[in-house]
Amino acid sequence: MVYAVRSFPLSSEHAKFLIYAQDKETQEKWQVAVKLSLKPTLTEESVKESPEVEEIVFPRQLGKHSGHLQRQKRDWVIPPINLPENSRGPFPQELVRIRSDRDKNLSLRYSVTGPGADQPPTGIFIINPISGQLSVTKPLDREQIARFHLRAHAVDINGNQVENPIDIVINVIDMNDNRPEFLHQVWNGTVPEGSKPGTYVMTVTAIDADDPNALNGMLRYRILSQAPSTPSPNMFTINNETGDIITVAAGLDREKVQQYTLIIQATDMEGNPTYGLSNTATAIITVTDVNDNPPEFTAMTFYGEVPENRVDVIVANLTVTDKDQPHTPAWNAVYRISGGDPTGRFAIQTDPNSNDGLVTVVKPIDFETNRMFVLTVAAENQVPLAKGIQHPPQSTATVSVTVIDVNENPYFAPNPKIIRQEEGLHAGTMLTTFTAQDPDRYMQQNIRYTKLSDPANWLKIDPVNGQITTIAILDRESPNVKNNIYNATFLASDNGIPPMSGTGTLQIYLLDINDNAPQVLPQEAETCETPDPNSINITALDYDIDPNAGPFAFDLPLSPVNIKRNWTITRLNGDFAQLNLKIKFLEAGIYEVPIIITDSGNPPKSNISILRVKVCQCDSNGDCTDVDRIVGAGLGTGAIIAILLCIIILLILVLMFVVWMKRRDKERQAKQLLIDPEDDVRDNILKYDEEGGGEEDQDYDLSQLQQPDTVEPDAIKPVGIRRMDERPIHAEPQYPVRSAAPHPGDIGDFINEGLKAADNDPTAPPYDSLLVFDYEGSGSTAGSLSSLNSSSSGGEQDYDYLNDWGPRFKKLADMYGGGDD
């Protein structure tokens, strides 16, 4: 396929050229001459008559000729139609003419189908149904659709197919209408400093939407510029076909130039600057650091000081400089002590932020032993220096450390101190001298001693010389002695600034002496009234240890005489003996049997120990059947008393609960019988008002109304001022006394008895009697009560019947029915 790659005028000298073709396998060659001529512009009227438009004829069908079946020619292979993209027209632009041999005899109609015709994208290709002229209606874009596959049809006027459809392939010829495009506008790459020429750095890539198999899509790369241009303007080169960037010059130094910026150009048409289209991108190349600079100390000697006996203290701060990139293995420093510390008392740690070396004390230092250290230290990087570097790999310096003397704790030696003593030492016995040493040899200090811990309070220590003396008897059997060892702690304090102290432990291993007599065990036992069928096995308890304990000797005393007459004891071995009845029958009861027990000490120690034996009636199995068996079974007097007390307390609690329940029932019944407390006015003082006279009558005493029992007797009252409603002085009637908490059933009886007593009381005024509270006085502005004429209004009435109403109305009968008096 031959096409023009650029616009040019057609002249006679460019009208002809040759095209060569060669078979790669057979090496056979061909050539053809091509002649170019101007194509005349066609009009619509001359489309049919134009001989320049290629015709595509439908292949002939099978048919019969003279009665014989004729062979059809093989189907034509229709070559594809090549159409350049981005054609400028005019449109519609004729492509080919479709024709059938039968159009001479029939009136045919032509049509095309397929993508670009009647399928999306529709309307790109059209066909004249009469002439069969196939045309394109608009410019094509190869980057969207590179090939169209159409099918041409021929039918008669009735729509009947007269020819088999034929395939028409239209290839869109690529034009250089797309620039190269880089995948990234900015590319980033790295290269180590000091790299040799030819070191690969990175690859940049561009793509072209045009046909990659044609010149339009063949790209070439080149570097347009480099910034900065030191130490050489051409530090890098690029492979023009692959886009690989490599170094071409030596001298990459991160400490001088840390980054390069390259402008990369990609051009199609194989990089033809005249016809090719181009585009640019930026490549940023970072020069990475390598360890080409060792750390260097900022001083030859560093100084520091540390108090003695202190650890984890920073003594000195070592500083270094390194030109490599900070916080990388080529910059991070590693310190080590190369001399001056044979015992490993110092260590150096690296500060991750500042890269300084921190000299630290890891083991205590004694001023009295070492007053100064001179350390030799070295610093190097975490990674070794790059090859070819002429600098030494490490830097060295000296650290001078001064030790400061401080006041130290006194210490006891040995600690603990162990001594062996027999128990039973009397108070005032000197045991030992327990002294402490002061490690501060260059300080003049005094040490004083005090007792810190003495559980049994057996010891004292001299505050000056540390001499320990007993103040009580040492007893191995004391609960403060564990495994024959008694521990006491003492404190030693100096008078330094600040004062320091230390503790020491004295361990006294107490040797046993025979100071404890053995005792019988158990202290209570039981046996039957007859020697058979059982006996009592006993042993001895001795708080001493061998050889002052067992074997033991058991015996019965001579007095009282009935002991040996009734009992016999037999030694079973060194620790056990057996007690049996000697007589055939012993009455049931509790007997105290004294037993003499002697240990094996030197001298031996003996003791008469009492064994309480309960003799009881036994069954055939030898078990006690008495009701008092609880005593013989091991319950002592204290246990029995405790059980009885618990029983008594329980009975008291039950009795109190019963009393409380009964009282609560009585109160509940009383509340049911009594009236509502809100309506009960008994024992309540109801104050309605205080009646008074005029302005001159304001001096009256209401206490007589509130406390009638305190009214003065007649003997001390002035004559003529007695109130008419006062009770005369007579013998008081005997009213019934109500109990504090009566039973609800007795309330009715109480009320009836009170009513009878009141009826028989001649001094009790009736409830409706006239009560004179006080003298009204004269000159009052209030009207007189006499204006009511109460006395005259009932003068004609007969009040004698009031005498029949009982003693309560006697006073009223005297007032109204008694005549003038």
Short mmCIF file of C-alpha atoms in Angstrom, two decimals, residues 448-660:
data_model
loop_
_atom_site.label_atom_id
_atom_site.label_comp_id
_atom_site.label_asym_id
_atom_site.label_seq_id
_atom_site.Cartn_x
_atom_site.Cartn_y
_atom_site.Cartn_z
CA ARG A 448 27.24 4.02 116.18
CA TYR A 449 25.13 0.88 116.61
CA THR A 450 21.47 0.39 117.44
CA LYS A 451 19.15 -2.59 117.62
CA LEU A 452 16.76 -2.81 114.70
CA SER A 453 14.97 -6.13 115.21
CA ASP A 454 14.92 -8.39 118.29
CA PRO A 455 11.64 -10.39 118.31
CA ALA A 456 12.04 -11.82 121.83
CA ASN A 457 13.85 -8.79 123.28
CA TRP A 458 16.76 -10.92 124.46
CA LEU A 459 19.71 -8.75 123.35
CA LYS A 460 21.27 -5.31 123.55
CA ILE A 461 24.23 -3.80 121.65
CA ASP A 462 26.78 -1.29 122.84
CA PRO A 463 26.35 1.84 120.63
CA VAL A 464 30.10 2.46 120.45
CA ASN A 465 31.93 -0.87 120.25
CA GLY A 466 29.10 -3.12 118.99
CA GLN A 467 29.32 -5.57 121.87
CA ILE A 468 26.15 -7.70 122.12
CA THR A 469 24.92 -8.77 125.57
CA THR A 470 21.89 -10.76 126.71
CA ILE A 471 19.14 -9.07 128.71
CA ALA A 472 16.96 -12.20 129.10
CA ILE A 473 17.35 -15.96 129.18
CA LEU A 474 17.77 -17.56 125.78
CA ASP A 475 15.22 -20.30 125.21
CA ARG A 476 15.51 -22.63 122.25
CA GLU A 477 11.88 -23.67 122.65
CA SER A 478 10.65 -20.07 122.13
CA PRO A 479 8.28 -19.55 119.15
CA ASN A 480 10.71 -16.88 117.90
CA VAL A 481 13.33 -19.56 117.27
CA LYS A 482 13.07 -21.26 113.90
CA ASN A 483 15.11 -24.40 113.26
CA ASN A 484 17.21 -23.69 116.39
CA ILE A 485 18.24 -20.27 114.96
CA TYR A 486 17.34 -16.90 116.45
CA ASN A 487 17.69 -13.87 114.15
CA ALA A 488 18.39 -10.33 115.33
CA THR A 489 19.11 -7.30 113.11
CA PHE A 490 21.33 -4.34 114.02
CA LEU A 491 21.88 -0.94 112.41
CA ALA A 492 25.21 0.82 111.96
CA SER A 493 25.09 4.60 111.20
CA ASP A 494 27.92 7.04 110.46
CA ASN A 495 28.03 10.81 110.99
CA GLY A 496 28.80 11.73 107.41
CA ILE A 497 26.97 14.25 105.21
CA PRO A 498 24.47 12.94 104.52
CA PRO A 499 24.57 10.26 107.24
CA MET A 500 24.47 6.72 105.90
CA SER A 501 23.59 3.44 107.56
CA GLY A 502 23.79 -0.29 107.00
CA THR A 503 22.17 -3.34 108.56
CA GLY A 504 23.59 -6.63 109.73
CA THR A 505 21.94 -9.86 110.90
CA LEU A 506 23.18 -11.90 113.84
CA GLN A 507 22.11 -15.53 113.78
CA ILE A 508 22.37 -17.37 117.13
CA TYR A 509 22.33 -21.14 116.77
CA LEU A 510 20.94 -22.30 120.14
CA LEU A 511 22.19 -25.61 121.47
CA ASP A 512 19.59 -27.61 123.39
CA ILE A 513 19.89 -28.35 127.11
CA ASN A 514 17.60 -30.62 129.13
CA ASP A 515 15.33 -27.91 130.52
CA ASN A 516 11.92 -29.39 129.70
CA ALA A 517 10.40 -32.38 131.52
CA PRO A 518 8.36 -34.85 129.47
CA GLN A 519 4.55 -34.94 129.72
CA VAL A 520 2.10 -37.74 129.15
CA LEU A 521 0.26 -37.83 125.86
CA PRO A 522 -2.71 -38.08 125.54
CA GLN A 523 -3.88 -36.44 128.74
CA GLU A 524 -7.31 -38.14 128.67
CA ALA A 525 -8.28 -41.73 127.87
CA GLU A 526 -10.98 -44.30 128.56
CA THR A 527 -11.04 -47.96 129.38
CA CYS A 528 -13.46 -50.65 130.46
CA GLU A 529 -14.30 -51.72 134.01
CA THR A 530 -12.44 -54.98 133.42
CA PRO A 531 -8.89 -55.47 132.12
CA ASP A 532 -10.16 -57.00 128.93
CA PRO A 533 -10.71 -56.40 126.13
CA ASN A 534 -8.68 -53.13 125.87
CA SER A 535 -5.81 -51.16 127.35
CA ILE A 536 -4.44 -47.59 127.12
CA ASN A 537 -1.42 -46.74 124.95
CA ILE A 538 0.48 -43.64 126.03
CA THR A 539 3.60 -41.77 124.95
CA ALA A 540 5.55 -38.76 126.14
CA LEU A 541 5.82 -35.17 124.86
CA ASP A 542 9.18 -33.46 125.36
CA TYR A 543 10.00 -30.04 123.85
CA ASP A 544 13.68 -30.83 123.98
CA ILE A 545 15.47 -32.62 121.17
CA ASP A 546 17.87 -35.53 121.09
CA PRO A 547 19.71 -36.51 123.22
CA ASN A 548 17.57 -34.73 125.83
CA ALA A 549 14.30 -36.36 124.79
CA GLY A 550 13.55 -40.09 124.30
CA PRO A 551 13.82 -42.89 125.00
CA PHE A 552 11.57 -42.37 128.00
CA ALA A 553 11.07 -44.33 131.20
CA PHE A 554 7.45 -44.78 132.42
CA ASP A 555 6.53 -45.69 136.03
CA LEU A 556 3.76 -45.34 138.60
CA PRO A 557 4.32 -43.50 141.91
CA LEU A 558 4.29 -45.28 145.25
CA SER A 559 1.66 -43.02 146.71
CA PRO A 560 -1.18 -43.06 146.81
CA VAL A 561 -1.05 -46.78 147.26
CA ASN A 562 -4.22 -47.45 145.29
CA ILE A 563 -2.48 -46.37 142.06
CA LYS A 564 -0.17 -49.35 141.93
CA ARG A 565 -2.87 -51.55 143.37
CA ASN A 566 -5.35 -50.68 140.61
CA TRP A 567 -3.03 -50.01 137.65
CA THR A 568 0.02 -51.41 136.01
CA ILE A 569 2.19 -49.84 133.30
CA THR A 570 4.28 -51.70 130.76
CA ARG A 571 6.94 -50.12 128.53
CA LEU A 572 6.48 -51.06 124.89
CA ASN A 573 9.57 -49.28 123.49
CA GLY A 574 11.59 -46.15 124.05
CA ASP A 575 8.69 -43.85 123.30
CA PHE A 576 5.50 -45.79 124.12
CA ALA A 577 4.03 -47.56 127.13
CA GLN A 578 0.77 -49.34 127.94
CA LEU A 579 -1.49 -48.72 130.96
CA ASN A 580 -3.78 -51.55 132.09
CA LEU A 581 -6.10 -52.36 134.96
CA LYS A 582 -4.39 -54.51 137.51
CA ILE A 583 -7.54 -55.60 139.31
CA LYS A 584 -10.35 -57.56 137.71
CA PHE A 585 -13.00 -54.89 138.15
CA LEU A 586 -12.96 -51.12 138.72
CA GLU A 587 -16.13 -49.18 139.23
CA ALA A 588 -17.08 -46.81 136.42
CA GLY A 589 -15.94 -43.21 136.89
CA ILE A 590 -13.17 -40.74 136.13
CA TYR A 591 -9.80 -41.43 137.70
CA GLU A 592 -6.63 -39.33 137.69
CA VAL A 593 -3.63 -41.60 137.28
CA PRO A 594 -0.20 -40.00 138.00
CA ILE A 595 2.60 -41.30 135.76
CA ILE A 596 6.31 -40.70 136.29
CA ILE A 597 8.08 -40.03 132.94
CA THR A 598 11.87 -39.65 132.76
CA ASP A 599 13.78 -38.55 129.64
CA SER A 600 17.32 -39.51 128.54
CA GLY A 601 19.03 -36.18 129.19
CA ASN A 602 22.27 -35.74 131.10
CA PRO A 603 21.26 -35.29 133.82
CA PRO A 604 17.82 -36.81 133.12
CA LYS A 605 14.68 -34.86 133.86
CA SER A 606 11.50 -36.47 135.18
CA ASN A 607 7.97 -35.31 135.75
CA ILE A 608 4.77 -36.65 137.28
CA SER A 609 2.07 -36.16 134.68
CA ILE A 610 -1.65 -36.77 135.32
CA LEU A 611 -3.62 -38.98 132.96
CA ARG A 612 -7.42 -38.64 133.30
CA VAL A 613 -8.93 -42.06 132.71
CA LYS A 614 -12.65 -42.65 132.28
CA VAL A 615 -13.66 -46.13 133.36
CA CYS A 616 -16.96 -47.11 131.80
CA GLN A 617 -19.20 -50.02 131.07
CA CYS A 618 -18.34 -51.58 127.72
CA ASP A 619 -20.14 -53.72 125.24
CA SER A 620 -18.78 -56.86 123.64
CA ASN A 621 -16.67 -54.77 121.27
CA GLY A 622 -15.00 -52.88 124.08
CA ASP A 623 -16.88 -49.59 123.42
CA CYS A 624 -18.25 -47.45 126.25
CA THR A 625 -22.02 -47.47 126.68
CA ASP A 626 -22.32 -44.84 129.48
CA VAL A 627 -24.24 -41.63 128.95
CA ASP A 628 -21.24 -39.75 130.24
CA ARG A 629 -19.19 -40.97 127.37
CA ILE A 630 -18.84 -37.44 126.02
CA VAL A 631 -16.44 -36.67 128.86
CA GLY A 632 -14.30 -39.68 128.17
CA ALA A 633 -14.42 -39.05 124.46
CA GLY A 634 -12.31 -35.96 124.91
CA LEU A 635 -14.78 -33.15 125.71
CA GLY A 636 -13.26 -31.16 128.55
CA THR A 637 -14.96 -28.95 131.10
CA GLY A 638 -14.48 -25.86 128.95
CA ALA A 639 -16.20 -27.47 125.98
CA ILE A 640 -19.16 -28.58 128.11
CA ILE A 641 -19.56 -25.09 129.62
CA ALA A 642 -19.46 -23.54 126.15
CA ILE A 643 -22.20 -25.91 124.93
CA LEU A 644 -24.41 -25.09 127.95
CA LEU A 645 -23.95 -21.34 127.44
CA CYS A 646 -24.99 -21.65 123.79
CA ILE A 647 -28.14 -23.56 124.81
CA ILE A 648 -29.08 -20.93 127.43
CA ILE A 649 -28.57 -18.05 124.98
CA LEU A 650 -30.71 -19.80 122.41
CA LEU A 651 -33.55 -20.29 124.95
CA ILE A 652 -33.41 -16.60 125.96
CA LEU A 653 -33.68 -15.53 122.33
CA VAL A 654 -36.70 -17.78 121.78
CA LEU A 655 -38.41 -16.42 124.93
CA MET A 656 -37.82 -12.80 123.89
CA PHE A 657 -39.26 -13.51 120.46
CA VAL A 658 -42.44 -15.05 121.97
CA VAL A 659 -42.95 -12.06 124.30
CA TRP A 660 -42.48 -9.63 121.44
#
